CSV table of C-alpha atoms (C1' of nucleotides) in Angstrom, one decimal:
chain,number,residue,atom,x,y,z
A,1,MET,CA,-1.9,72.9,-101.0
A,2,ALA,CA,-1.4,74.3,-97.4
A,3,LYS,CA,0.7,77.3,-98.7
A,4,VAL,CA,-1.4,79.7,-97.0
A,5,LEU,CA,-1.8,78.7,-92.9
A,6,LYS,CA,-4.8,79.9,-90.9
A,7,THR,CA,-4.1,82.2,-88.0
A,8,LYS,CA,-4.4,79.3,-85.4
A,9,ASP,CA,-1.6,77.1,-87.1
A,10,LYS,CA,0.6,80.0,-87.6
A,11,ILE,CA,0.1,80.7,-83.9
A,12,LEU,CA,0.8,76.7,-82.9
A,13,ASN,CA,3.9,77.1,-85.0
A,14,ALA,CA,5.3,80.1,-83.6
A,15,ALA,CA,4.5,79.3,-80.3
A,16,GLU,CA,5.8,75.8,-80.2
A,17,ARG,CA,9.2,77.1,-81.5
A,18,LEU,CA,9.4,79.8,-78.9
A,19,PHE,CA,8.4,77.6,-76.2
A,20,ALA,CA,10.9,75.2,-76.7
A,21,ASP,CA,14.0,77.8,-76.8
A,22,GLN,CA,12.7,79.6,-74.1
A,23,GLY,CA,9.8,77.9,-71.8
A,24,PHE,CA,6.5,78.4,-71.4
A,25,GLU,CA,6.4,81.3,-68.5
A,26,LEU,CA,9.7,83.4,-70.5
A,27,THR,CA,7.8,83.3,-73.7
A,28,SER,CA,5.2,86.0,-74.0
A,29,LEU,CA,1.9,86.1,-76.3
A,30,ARG,CA,3.5,89.5,-78.1
A,31,GLN,CA,6.5,87.6,-79.1
A,32,ILE,CA,4.2,84.6,-80.5
A,33,THR,CA,1.9,86.9,-82.2
A,34,GLY,CA,4.8,89.1,-83.2
A,35,ALA,CA,6.4,85.9,-84.7
A,36,ALA,CA,3.6,84.4,-86.2
A,37,ASP,CA,2.7,87.8,-87.6
A,38,VAL,CA,-1.0,87.7,-86.4
A,39,ASN,CA,-2.8,90.2,-83.8
A,40,LEU,CA,-2.1,89.9,-80.2
A,41,ALA,CA,-6.0,89.4,-79.4
A,42,SER,CA,-6.3,86.3,-81.8
A,43,VAL,CA,-4.7,84.2,-79.4
A,44,ASN,CA,-7.3,84.6,-76.9
A,45,TYR,CA,-9.9,84.5,-79.7
A,46,HIS,CA,-8.7,81.1,-80.9
A,47,PHE,CA,-7.4,79.2,-77.5
A,48,GLY,CA,-8.8,81.0,-74.9
A,49,SER,CA,-6.0,81.8,-73.0
A,50,LYS,CA,-1.8,81.4,-72.8
A,51,LYS,CA,-2.1,78.1,-70.5
A,52,ALA,CA,-4.7,76.8,-72.9
A,53,LEU,CA,-2.5,77.4,-76.3
A,54,ILE,CA,0.5,75.8,-73.5
A,55,GLN,CA,-1.7,72.6,-73.8
A,56,ALA,CA,-2.9,73.0,-77.5
A,57,VAL,CA,1.1,73.1,-78.1
A,58,MET,CA,1.7,69.8,-76.2
A,59,GLU,CA,-1.2,68.0,-77.5
A,60,ARG,CA,-0.5,68.1,-81.0
A,61,TYR,CA,2.9,66.7,-80.4
A,62,HIS,CA,1.6,64.0,-77.6
A,63,ALA,CA,-1.1,62.7,-79.8
A,64,GLN,CA,1.5,62.0,-82.3
A,65,PHE,CA,4.0,60.4,-79.9
A,66,MET,CA,2.1,58.5,-77.2
A,67,PRO,CA,0.2,56.4,-79.1
A,68,GLU,CA,3.2,55.3,-81.2
A,69,LEU,CA,5.3,54.6,-78.3
A,70,ASP,CA,2.9,52.5,-76.7
A,71,GLU,CA,2.7,50.4,-79.9
A,72,ARG,CA,6.2,49.9,-80.0
A,73,LEU,CA,6.5,48.9,-76.4
A,74,LYS,CA,3.4,46.8,-76.8
A,75,THR,CA,4.9,44.9,-79.4
A,76,LEU,CA,8.2,44.6,-77.6
A,77,GLU,CA,6.3,43.1,-74.8
A,78,GLU,CA,4.6,40.6,-77.2
A,79,GLU,CA,8.0,39.3,-78.7
A,80,GLY,CA,10.0,39.1,-75.3
A,81,ILE,CA,12.3,41.6,-73.8
A,82,ASN,CA,15.9,40.9,-73.4
A,83,SER,CA,17.7,44.1,-73.1
A,84,THR,CA,17.4,47.8,-71.9
A,85,GLU,CA,18.5,49.2,-74.8
A,86,GLU,CA,15.6,47.4,-76.7
A,87,VAL,CA,13.3,49.3,-74.5
A,88,LEU,CA,15.0,52.9,-74.9
A,89,SER,CA,15.1,51.9,-78.7
A,90,CYS,CA,11.4,52.1,-78.8
A,91,PHE,CA,11.6,55.6,-78.5
A,92,VAL,CA,13.6,56.6,-81.2
A,93,GLY,CA,11.0,56.1,-84.4
A,94,PRO,CA,7.9,57.8,-82.5
A,95,LEU,CA,10.6,60.7,-81.5
A,96,LEU,CA,11.6,60.7,-85.0
A,97,SER,CA,8.1,60.8,-86.6
A,98,LEU,CA,7.8,64.1,-85.3
A,99,GLN,CA,9.6,65.6,-87.9
A,100,ARG,CA,6.3,65.0,-89.7
A,101,ILE,CA,4.7,67.8,-87.5
A,102,ASN,CA,7.9,70.2,-87.8
A,103,PRO,CA,11.4,69.5,-89.1
A,104,LEU,CA,12.7,70.1,-85.6
A,105,GLY,CA,9.9,68.2,-84.1
A,106,THR,CA,12.3,65.7,-82.1
A,107,GLU,CA,14.1,68.5,-80.4
A,108,ILE,CA,10.9,70.8,-80.1
A,109,TYR,CA,8.8,68.0,-78.3
A,110,LEU,CA,11.9,66.7,-76.0
A,111,SER,CA,12.6,70.4,-75.2
A,112,LEU,CA,8.9,71.5,-74.4
A,113,LEU,CA,9.1,68.1,-72.1
A,114,GLY,CA,12.0,69.5,-70.2
A,115,HIS,CA,10.4,72.8,-70.0
A,116,ALA,CA,6.8,71.2,-68.5
A,117,TYR,CA,8.9,69.2,-65.7
A,118,SER,CA,11.5,71.8,-64.8
A,119,GLU,CA,8.9,74.6,-64.7
A,120,ILE,CA,6.2,74.4,-62.5
A,121,GLN,CA,3.2,73.5,-64.8
A,122,GLY,CA,1.3,71.4,-62.5
A,123,HIS,CA,-1.7,71.7,-65.0
A,124,LEU,CA,0.4,70.0,-67.7
A,125,ARG,CA,1.4,66.9,-65.6
A,126,ARG,CA,-1.7,66.4,-64.6
A,127,PHE,CA,-3.1,66.4,-68.3
A,128,THR,CA,-0.5,64.5,-69.4
A,129,MET,CA,-0.5,61.9,-66.7
A,130,GLN,CA,-4.3,61.4,-67.2
A,131,ASN,CA,-4.2,60.8,-70.7
A,132,PHE,CA,-1.1,58.9,-71.1
A,133,GLY,CA,-0.6,57.6,-67.9
A,134,HIS,CA,-1.1,54.1,-68.9
A,135,VAL,CA,2.1,54.2,-71.5
A,136,VAL,CA,4.5,55.8,-68.5
A,137,GLN,CA,3.3,52.4,-66.5
A,138,ARG,CA,3.8,50.2,-69.4
A,139,PHE,CA,7.3,51.5,-70.0
A,140,PHE,CA,8.1,50.8,-66.3
A,141,HIS,CA,6.8,47.2,-66.9
A,142,CYS,CA,9.1,46.7,-69.6
A,143,MET,CA,11.9,47.8,-67.5
A,144,GLN,CA,11.6,45.5,-64.9
A,145,GLN,CA,11.4,42.6,-67.5
A,146,ALA,CA,14.6,43.9,-69.0
A,147,ASN,CA,16.4,44.1,-65.6
A,148,PRO,CA,15.0,41.3,-63.3
A,149,HIS,CA,17.9,41.7,-61.1
A,150,LEU,CA,17.2,45.1,-60.0
A,151,SER,CA,14.7,45.8,-57.1
A,152,VAL,CA,12.0,47.9,-57.7
A,153,ALA,CA,13.0,50.5,-55.9
A,154,THR,CA,16.6,50.7,-57.4
A,155,LEU,CA,14.8,50.7,-60.7
A,156,PHE,CA,12.6,53.4,-59.5
A,157,TRP,CA,15.4,55.6,-58.7
A,158,ARG,CA,17.5,54.8,-62.2
A,159,LEU,CA,14.3,55.7,-64.2
A,160,HIS,CA,14.0,58.9,-62.6
A,161,PHE,CA,17.9,59.5,-63.0
A,162,THR,CA,17.4,58.6,-66.7
A,163,LEU,CA,14.5,61.2,-67.1
A,164,GLY,CA,16.8,63.8,-65.4
A,165,ALA,CA,19.6,63.0,-67.9
A,166,THR,CA,17.4,63.4,-71.0
A,167,VAL,CA,15.3,66.4,-70.1
A,168,PHE,CA,18.2,68.1,-69.0
A,169,ALA,CA,20.2,67.3,-72.0
A,170,GLN,CA,17.8,68.5,-74.2
A,171,VAL,CA,16.9,71.7,-72.5
A,172,SER,CA,20.3,72.6,-72.4
A,173,GLY,CA,21.0,70.8,-75.5
A,174,GLN,CA,21.7,73.7,-78.1
A,175,ALA,CA,24.1,75.5,-75.4
A,176,LEU,CA,25.6,72.6,-75.1
A,177,SER,CA,26.2,71.8,-78.8
A,178,GLU,CA,27.4,75.3,-79.5
A,179,ILE,CA,30.1,74.6,-76.7
A,180,ALA,CA,30.8,71.1,-78.4
A,181,GLN,CA,31.1,72.8,-81.5
A,182,ALA,CA,33.4,75.4,-80.6
A,183,ASP,CA,35.5,72.7,-78.4
A,184,PHE,CA,35.9,69.8,-80.8
A,185,GLY,CA,33.8,70.7,-83.7
A,186,GLU,CA,31.5,68.1,-83.0
A,187,SER,CA,27.8,69.2,-84.4
A,188,ALA,CA,24.6,67.3,-82.6
A,189,THR,CA,21.1,67.4,-83.5
A,190,ALA,CA,18.4,66.3,-81.6
A,191,GLU,CA,18.8,62.7,-83.1
A,192,ASP,CA,22.6,62.6,-82.1
A,193,ILE,CA,21.8,63.7,-78.9
A,194,VAL,CA,19.6,60.5,-78.3
A,195,GLY,CA,22.0,58.2,-79.8
A,196,LYS,CA,24.7,59.3,-77.9
A,197,LEU,CA,22.1,59.2,-74.5
A,198,ILE,CA,20.8,55.3,-75.1
A,199,PRO,CA,24.0,53.7,-74.6
A,200,TYR,CA,25.0,55.8,-71.3
A,201,LEU,CA,21.3,55.1,-70.2
A,202,ALA,CA,21.2,51.7,-70.4
A,203,ALA,CA,24.5,51.2,-68.9
A,204,GLY,CA,23.3,53.2,-66.1
A,205,ILE,CA,20.2,51.4,-65.6
A,206,GLY,CA,21.7,47.9,-65.7
A,207,ALA,CA,24.6,48.6,-63.2
A,208,ALA,CA,25.0,45.8,-60.7
A,209,GLU,CA,23.4,46.5,-57.4
A,210,VAL,CA,25.6,48.0,-55.0
A,211,SER,CA,25.2,47.5,-51.0
A,212,ALA,CA,25.2,50.8,-48.9
A,213,SER,CA,28.7,49.9,-47.9
A,214,ALA,CA,30.4,50.5,-51.0
A,215,ARG,CA,31.2,54.1,-50.7
A,216,LEU,CA,34.6,56.4,-50.8
B,1,MET,CA,26.0,85.5,-31.9
B,2,ALA,CA,24.3,85.3,-35.1
B,3,LYS,CA,20.8,85.7,-34.0
B,4,VAL,CA,19.8,88.8,-35.7
B,5,LEU,CA,20.7,88.5,-39.5
B,6,LYS,CA,21.5,91.6,-41.5
B,7,THR,CA,19.5,92.8,-44.3
B,8,LYS,CA,22.0,91.5,-46.7
B,9,ASP,CA,22.1,88.2,-45.4
B,10,LYS,CA,18.1,88.0,-45.1
B,11,ILE,CA,18.2,89.0,-48.8
B,12,LEU,CA,20.7,86.1,-49.6
B,13,ASN,CA,18.8,83.4,-48.0
B,14,ALA,CA,15.2,84.2,-49.4
B,15,ALA,CA,16.8,84.6,-52.8
B,16,GLU,CA,18.4,80.9,-53.2
B,17,ARG,CA,15.5,79.5,-51.9
B,18,LEU,CA,13.5,80.8,-54.2
B,19,PHE,CA,15.8,80.7,-56.8
B,20,ALA,CA,16.2,77.4,-56.4
B,21,ASP,CA,12.5,76.5,-56.7
B,22,GLN,CA,11.8,78.6,-59.2
B,23,GLY,CA,14.4,79.8,-61.2
B,24,PHE,CA,16.1,82.8,-61.6
B,25,GLU,CA,14.1,84.8,-64.2
B,26,LEU,CA,10.8,83.3,-62.7
B,27,THR,CA,11.5,84.8,-59.3
B,28,SER,CA,11.1,88.4,-58.7
B,29,LEU,CA,12.4,90.8,-56.4
B,30,ARG,CA,9.3,91.7,-54.6
B,31,GLN,CA,9.0,87.7,-53.7
B,32,ILE,CA,12.4,87.8,-52.5
B,33,THR,CA,12.0,91.0,-50.5
B,34,GLY,CA,8.2,89.8,-49.2
B,35,ALA,CA,9.8,86.4,-48.0
B,36,ALA,CA,12.9,88.2,-46.2
B,37,ASP,CA,10.9,90.9,-44.6
B,38,VAL,CA,12.7,93.8,-46.2
B,39,ASN,CA,12.1,96.7,-48.3
B,40,LEU,CA,12.1,96.2,-52.0
B,41,ALA,CA,14.6,98.8,-52.6
B,42,SER,CA,17.2,97.3,-50.4
B,43,VAL,CA,18.1,94.6,-52.8
B,44,ASN,CA,19.4,97.3,-55.3
B,45,TYR,CA,21.0,99.3,-52.3
B,46,HIS,CA,23.2,96.3,-51.0
B,47,PHE,CA,23.6,94.6,-54.3
B,48,GLY,CA,23.2,96.8,-57.3
B,49,SER,CA,21.2,95.0,-59.3
B,50,LYS,CA,19.1,91.6,-59.5
B,51,LYS,CA,21.9,90.2,-62.0
B,52,ALA,CA,24.5,90.9,-59.5
B,53,LEU,CA,22.3,89.4,-56.5
B,54,ILE,CA,22.0,86.3,-58.7
B,55,GLN,CA,25.8,86.1,-58.8
B,56,ALA,CA,26.1,86.7,-54.8
B,57,VAL,CA,23.9,83.9,-54.4
B,58,MET,CA,26.1,81.4,-56.5
B,59,GLU,CA,29.5,82.8,-55.6
B,60,ARG,CA,28.7,82.0,-51.8
B,61,TYR,CA,28.3,78.6,-52.8
B,62,HIS,CA,31.0,78.3,-55.3
B,63,ALA,CA,33.6,79.7,-52.7
B,64,GLN,CA,32.5,76.9,-50.4
B,65,PHE,CA,32.3,74.1,-52.9
B,66,MET,CA,34.8,74.5,-55.7
B,67,PRO,CA,38.1,74.8,-53.6
B,68,GLU,CA,36.8,71.8,-51.4
B,69,LEU,CA,36.4,69.9,-54.5
B,70,ASP,CA,39.7,71.0,-56.1
B,71,GLU,CA,41.5,69.7,-53.4
B,72,ARG,CA,39.9,66.2,-53.4
B,73,LEU,CA,40.6,66.0,-57.1
B,74,LYS,CA,44.4,67.0,-56.6
B,75,THR,CA,44.8,64.4,-54.0
B,76,LEU,CA,43.3,62.0,-56.1
B,77,GLU,CA,45.5,62.9,-58.9
B,78,GLU,CA,48.6,62.3,-57.2
B,79,GLU,CA,47.3,59.3,-55.6
B,80,GLY,CA,46.5,57.8,-59.0
B,81,ILE,CA,43.0,57.2,-60.6
B,82,ASN,CA,41.5,53.8,-61.0
B,83,SER,CA,37.8,54.0,-61.0
B,84,THR,CA,35.5,56.4,-62.6
B,85,GLU,CA,33.7,56.2,-59.1
B,86,GLU,CA,36.9,57.5,-57.2
B,87,VAL,CA,36.4,60.6,-59.4
B,88,LEU,CA,32.9,60.9,-58.7
B,89,SER,CA,33.1,60.6,-54.9
B,90,CYS,CA,35.0,63.2,-54.5
B,91,PHE,CA,32.1,65.4,-54.9
B,92,VAL,CA,30.2,63.8,-52.1
B,93,GLY,CA,32.2,65.6,-49.0
B,94,PRO,CA,32.1,68.8,-50.5
B,95,LEU,CA,28.4,68.5,-51.7
B,96,LEU,CA,27.5,67.7,-47.8
B,97,SER,CA,29.6,70.5,-46.4
B,98,LEU,CA,27.4,72.8,-48.1
B,99,GLN,CA,25.2,72.3,-45.4
B,100,ARG,CA,27.0,74.8,-42.9
B,101,ILE,CA,25.8,77.4,-45.1
B,102,ASN,CA,22.0,76.3,-45.1
B,103,PRO,CA,20.6,72.8,-44.0
B,104,LEU,CA,19.1,72.3,-47.3
B,105,GLY,CA,23.0,73.6,-49.3
B,106,THR,CA,23.3,70.3,-51.4
B,107,GLU,CA,19.9,70.2,-52.8
B,108,ILE,CA,19.8,74.3,-53.1
B,109,TYR,CA,23.5,74.4,-54.7
B,110,LEU,CA,22.4,71.4,-57.1
B,111,SER,CA,19.1,73.3,-58.2
B,112,LEU,CA,20.8,76.4,-58.6
B,113,LEU,CA,23.4,75.0,-61.0
B,114,GLY,CA,20.5,73.5,-62.9
B,115,HIS,CA,18.8,76.3,-63.4
B,116,ALA,CA,22.0,78.2,-64.1
B,117,TYR,CA,22.5,75.6,-67.0
B,118,SER,CA,19.1,75.9,-68.5
B,119,GLU,CA,18.1,79.2,-68.4
B,120,ILE,CA,20.2,81.8,-70.5
B,121,GLN,CA,22.3,83.4,-67.8
B,122,GLY,CA,25.7,83.9,-70.1
B,123,HIS,CA,26.9,86.0,-67.3
B,124,LEU,CA,26.8,83.3,-64.7
B,125,ARG,CA,28.7,80.6,-67.0
B,126,ARG,CA,31.1,83.4,-67.7
B,127,PHE,CA,31.6,84.5,-64.6
B,128,THR,CA,32.0,80.9,-63.3
B,129,MET,CA,34.4,79.7,-65.9
B,130,GLN,CA,36.6,82.5,-65.2
B,131,ASN,CA,36.7,82.1,-61.5
B,132,PHE,CA,36.5,78.2,-61.0
B,133,GLY,CA,37.1,76.9,-64.5
B,134,HIS,CA,40.4,75.3,-63.3
B,135,VAL,CA,38.2,73.2,-61.0
B,136,VAL,CA,36.2,72.1,-64.1
B,137,GLN,CA,39.2,71.1,-66.2
B,138,ARG,CA,40.7,69.2,-63.5
B,139,PHE,CA,38.0,67.2,-63.4
B,140,PHE,CA,37.3,66.7,-66.6
B,141,HIS,CA,41.1,65.5,-66.8
B,142,CYS,CA,40.3,63.1,-64.0
B,143,MET,CA,37.9,61.6,-66.1
B,144,GLN,CA,39.8,61.2,-69.0
B,145,GLN,CA,42.4,59.3,-66.7
B,146,ALA,CA,39.8,56.9,-65.2
B,147,ASN,CA,38.5,56.6,-68.9
B,148,PRO,CA,40.9,56.4,-71.2
B,149,HIS,CA,39.0,54.3,-73.8
B,150,LEU,CA,36.6,56.8,-74.4
B,151,SER,CA,36.8,60.0,-76.8
B,152,VAL,CA,36.9,63.7,-75.6
B,153,ALA,CA,33.5,64.1,-77.5
B,154,THR,CA,31.8,61.3,-75.9
B,155,LEU,CA,33.5,62.0,-72.4
B,156,PHE,CA,31.8,65.6,-72.8
B,157,TRP,CA,28.3,64.8,-73.4
B,158,ARG,CA,28.4,61.9,-71.0
B,159,LEU,CA,29.3,64.4,-68.2
B,160,HIS,CA,26.6,66.4,-69.3
B,161,PHE,CA,24.3,63.7,-69.1
B,162,THR,CA,25.5,63.0,-65.7
B,163,LEU,CA,25.0,66.7,-64.5
B,164,GLY,CA,21.4,66.7,-65.6
B,165,ALA,CA,20.7,63.3,-63.9
B,166,THR,CA,22.5,64.3,-60.6
B,167,VAL,CA,20.5,67.9,-60.5
B,168,PHE,CA,17.2,66.4,-61.5
B,169,ALA,CA,17.6,63.8,-58.5
B,170,GLN,CA,18.3,66.3,-56.2
B,171,VAL,CA,15.4,69.1,-57.7
B,172,SER,CA,12.6,66.3,-57.3
B,173,GLY,CA,14.7,64.2,-54.6
B,174,GLN,CA,12.0,65.2,-52.1
B,175,ALA,CA,8.8,64.6,-54.2
B,176,LEU,CA,10.6,61.2,-55.4
B,177,SER,CA,11.6,60.3,-51.9
B,178,GLU,CA,7.8,60.8,-50.4
B,179,ILE,CA,6.8,58.8,-53.4
B,180,ALA,CA,9.5,55.8,-52.7
B,181,GLN,CA,8.4,55.8,-49.4
B,182,ALA,CA,4.6,55.3,-49.9
B,183,ASP,CA,5.6,52.8,-52.7
B,184,PHE,CA,8.2,50.5,-51.0
B,185,GLY,CA,8.9,52.0,-47.7
B,186,GLU,CA,11.9,53.5,-48.8
B,187,SER,CA,13.8,56.6,-47.0
B,188,ALA,CA,16.2,58.8,-48.9
B,189,THR,CA,18.1,62.0,-48.0
B,190,ALA,CA,20.1,63.9,-50.0
B,191,GLU,CA,23.1,61.7,-48.9
B,192,ASP,CA,21.1,58.7,-49.4
B,193,ILE,CA,20.4,59.7,-53.2
B,194,VAL,CA,24.1,60.5,-53.9
B,195,GLY,CA,24.8,57.0,-53.0
B,196,LYS,CA,22.4,55.9,-55.3
B,197,LEU,CA,23.4,58.1,-58.0
B,198,ILE,CA,27.3,57.2,-57.9
B,199,PRO,CA,26.9,53.7,-59.6
B,200,TYR,CA,24.9,54.7,-61.9
B,201,LEU,CA,26.3,57.2,-63.0
B,202,ALA,CA,30.0,55.6,-63.3
B,203,ALA,CA,28.4,52.6,-65.3
B,204,GLY,CA,26.6,55.3,-67.6
B,205,ILE,CA,30.2,57.3,-68.1
B,206,GLY,CA,32.1,54.0,-68.6
B,207,ALA,CA,30.0,52.6,-71.0
B,208,ALA,CA,31.4,51.2,-74.1
B,209,GLU,CA,31.8,53.4,-76.9
B,210,VAL,CA,29.3,52.5,-79.6
B,211,SER,CA,29.3,53.0,-83.1
B,212,ALA,CA,26.5,55.1,-85.0
B,213,SER,CA,25.3,52.2,-86.7
B,214,ALA,CA,24.3,50.4,-83.5
B,215,ARG,CA,20.4,51.9,-83.6
B,216,LEU,CA,17.2,50.2,-83.7
C,1,DG,C1',24.7,116.0,-27.8
C,2,DT,C1',26.1,117.0,-31.8
C,3,DT,C1',27.6,115.4,-36.6
C,4,DT,C1',27.7,112.3,-40.2
C,5,DA,C1',27.5,108.8,-42.8
C,6,DA,C1',24.9,104.1,-43.8
C,7,DA,C1',20.7,102.3,-44.0
C,8,DT,C1',15.8,101.8,-44.6
C,9,DT,C1',11.4,103.3,-46.2
C,10,DA,C1',7.7,104.9,-49.1
C,11,DA,C1',6.5,106.1,-53.7
C,12,DA,C1',6.9,106.2,-58.3
C,13,DC,C1',9.2,105.5,-62.8
C,14,DG,C1',8.5,103.2,-67.4
C,15,DC,C1',8.1,99.1,-69.4
C,16,DC,C1',6.1,95.0,-70.3
C,17,DT,C1',2.5,91.0,-69.2
C,18,DG,C1',-2.2,88.6,-70.3
C,19,DT,C1',-6.7,89.6,-71.2
C,20,DT,C1',-10.7,92.3,-72.5
C,21,DT,C1',-13.1,95.4,-75.1
C,22,DT,C1',-15.2,97.7,-79.1
C,23,DA,C1',-15.0,98.4,-84.1
C,24,DA,C1',-13.9,97.0,-88.3
C,25,DT,C1',-13.1,94.0,-91.9
C,26,DC,C1',-13.9,89.4,-94.4
C,27,DG,C1',-16.4,85.6,-97.0
C,28,DG,C1',-20.2,83.0,-98.1
C,29,DC,C1',-25.1,82.7,-99.0
C,30,DG,C1',-29.8,83.9,-100.2
D,1,DC,C1',-26.7,93.4,-103.9
D,2,DG,C1',-27.3,93.1,-98.7
D,3,DC,C1',-27.1,90.2,-95.0
D,4,DC,C1',-24.5,87.9,-91.0
D,5,DG,C1',-21.8,85.3,-88.4
D,6,DA,C1',-16.7,84.9,-88.4
D,7,DT,C1',-12.4,86.7,-87.9
D,8,DT,C1',-9.3,90.5,-87.4
D,9,DA,C1',-7.6,94.8,-85.6
D,10,DA,C1',-6.3,99.0,-82.5
D,11,DA,C1',-6.8,100.0,-78.0
D,12,DA,C1',-6.9,100.1,-73.2
D,13,DC,C1',-7.3,97.5,-69.1
D,14,DA,C1',-5.2,96.0,-64.6
D,15,DG,C1',-1.1,94.3,-62.7
D,16,DG,C1',3.5,93.0,-62.3
D,17,DC,C1',8.3,93.8,-63.3
D,18,DG,C1',13.3,96.1,-62.0
D,19,DT,C1',14.7,100.2,-61.0
D,20,DT,C1',15.3,105.2,-59.2
D,21,DT,C1',14.3,108.7,-56.4
D,22,DA,C1',13.8,111.4,-52.4
D,23,DA,C1',12.8,111.5,-47.5
D,24,DT,C1',13.7,109.6,-43.0
D,25,DT,C1',15.3,106.7,-39.8
D,26,DT,C1',19.2,104.5,-37.6
D,27,DA,C1',23.8,104.2,-35.2
D,28,DA,C1',28.4,105.1,-35.1
D,29,DA,C1',32.1,108.8,-34.0
D,30,DC,C1',33.5,112.9,-32.1
DNA sequence: GTTTAAATTAAACGCCTGTTTTAATCGGCG
DNA sequence: CGCCGATTAAAACAGGCGTTTAATTTAAAC
C-alpha cells in the first residue's frame, strides 16, 4: 500500500530523524531535503517555512502521545493513586506506541522534546501549552495525590528536576549509550533508559522532606 | 586595579555568558565581539579559532572547580564515606566558589557543562577527560563506596540522570524561581536550589535496584 | 624620539543558511 | 488529444557564518 511515500511524508520522516539527532537550529533544510531525496524548495512549498516544518514534526508526535497519556492519567485518577511509580508508568505505554509512527519513534519524540526545551523555541512551547496544557496540569495533580506528604513548592521543584533528568538523559542518550557500551558492554534503547529512569525519578520525587538546616 | 579589562578577558566574559544561554554552535563570533565591544578579528588573533575560544572558556571554570572538588573528595575518602549526600555535598563549596570568576559563575558553569554534553563537542569531552578525568573517576569511586548495593551500570546511568537534573535545574533556575515566587512566594538562589536538589538526587541514586520485570 | 613588536581595525574571502522566483514537468479530466 | 492546476526542479536571492588579509594604530624598549 504505502510503498511510495509522498514528498510531504518523505520530508517529515527525514526531518524528525535529523531534528532528533542534531536539534532544530543545527539541522539545515538542505540536509533534510538531501536525506529525503526531494528538491530543496519542496519544504517551503509543502510547509511554508522551516518553523512550520518543526511544528508539523512535533504535532504528529504530540497528537499521538498526549491524548493517550491523558487517558491513562484519567483512568488512574478514577481508580485511585497509590504511588509515584504508578503515575510515571502512565508514560510508558504512550511512549512505546509512538513506534507506530516510526520504529524509533520513542527515542525521536523524547529527543525532540529535549531539544524543544533546551533550544529557545518559544513558539513551540507556546504551541504545546496551548494545546496540551491540561495534560500537564492533570499530571501535576496526580503527583500531588501520590505524594501528599510533600509541600506544593517541594513537588514543584522536584518535578522540574525530574523533567531535567529525563530530557537530558534523552538528548545525550545516544552519546552516553555509546560510552556505556564501550565501558561495560551495556546497550540501551530509549525503552531501556526509561525503564532505568523511573525508579530513580520516583525515589527522588518521594524523598522525605528535609529542613533547611540539614546541609553539609 | 582591574578596572579596564583587556580585550582577551572582555571576549571571555561575553563568550561565557552567551555560550551558557544559547549553546556553543548557536552563538556566533559576531554576537560575542558585539557584546564585548571588540573587533571581530580579535577572537582569531587572541584565541586562534572559535573552537579554541570554547576550550578557553571551559578551561577557566574547570581550573577553578576541579581541583577544589578533587580536594574535598579526597578528604572525604580518607575520613570514610557513609552516605550519598556526603559525596554530593562535596560539590556545593566548589560550585559556589565559581562566583569569584563571575557573580553568576555557578549557573554559567553548570549551563556550559550541559551544552558541552548535549552538543556534539567531541573535542571538549576529550579535552576535559584528559585534564580532569581523574576527578571524575574519584567521584565515581566515592559513589560506589556510598552505594555498594548498586551495579556499575546502574550507578553510571543514575549519575548521568543526576547531572541532567542538576544542569537543567540551574539553567532554568531563574525562570523557575520566578514562577515559584509568583505561585507560592518561595525565593530560590542558586545555593537554595542546590540545597533542594541534594536530597532529591541522593534518594534517586540510592534507590533500590529493580529487575526488568517491574514495569507497568 | 626613533624603532619595533604587539594589538586593533576594516574589509574581503568562500561557504552555508532560509527563502523566493521562474520554468519545466506531471496527472487527471473533458 | 489539449487543457490546467498541482507538483517538482534549477537557479538565484540576501544575509549570516568563521576565517584571513593587509593596513593602521598603540605602546613599550632603546
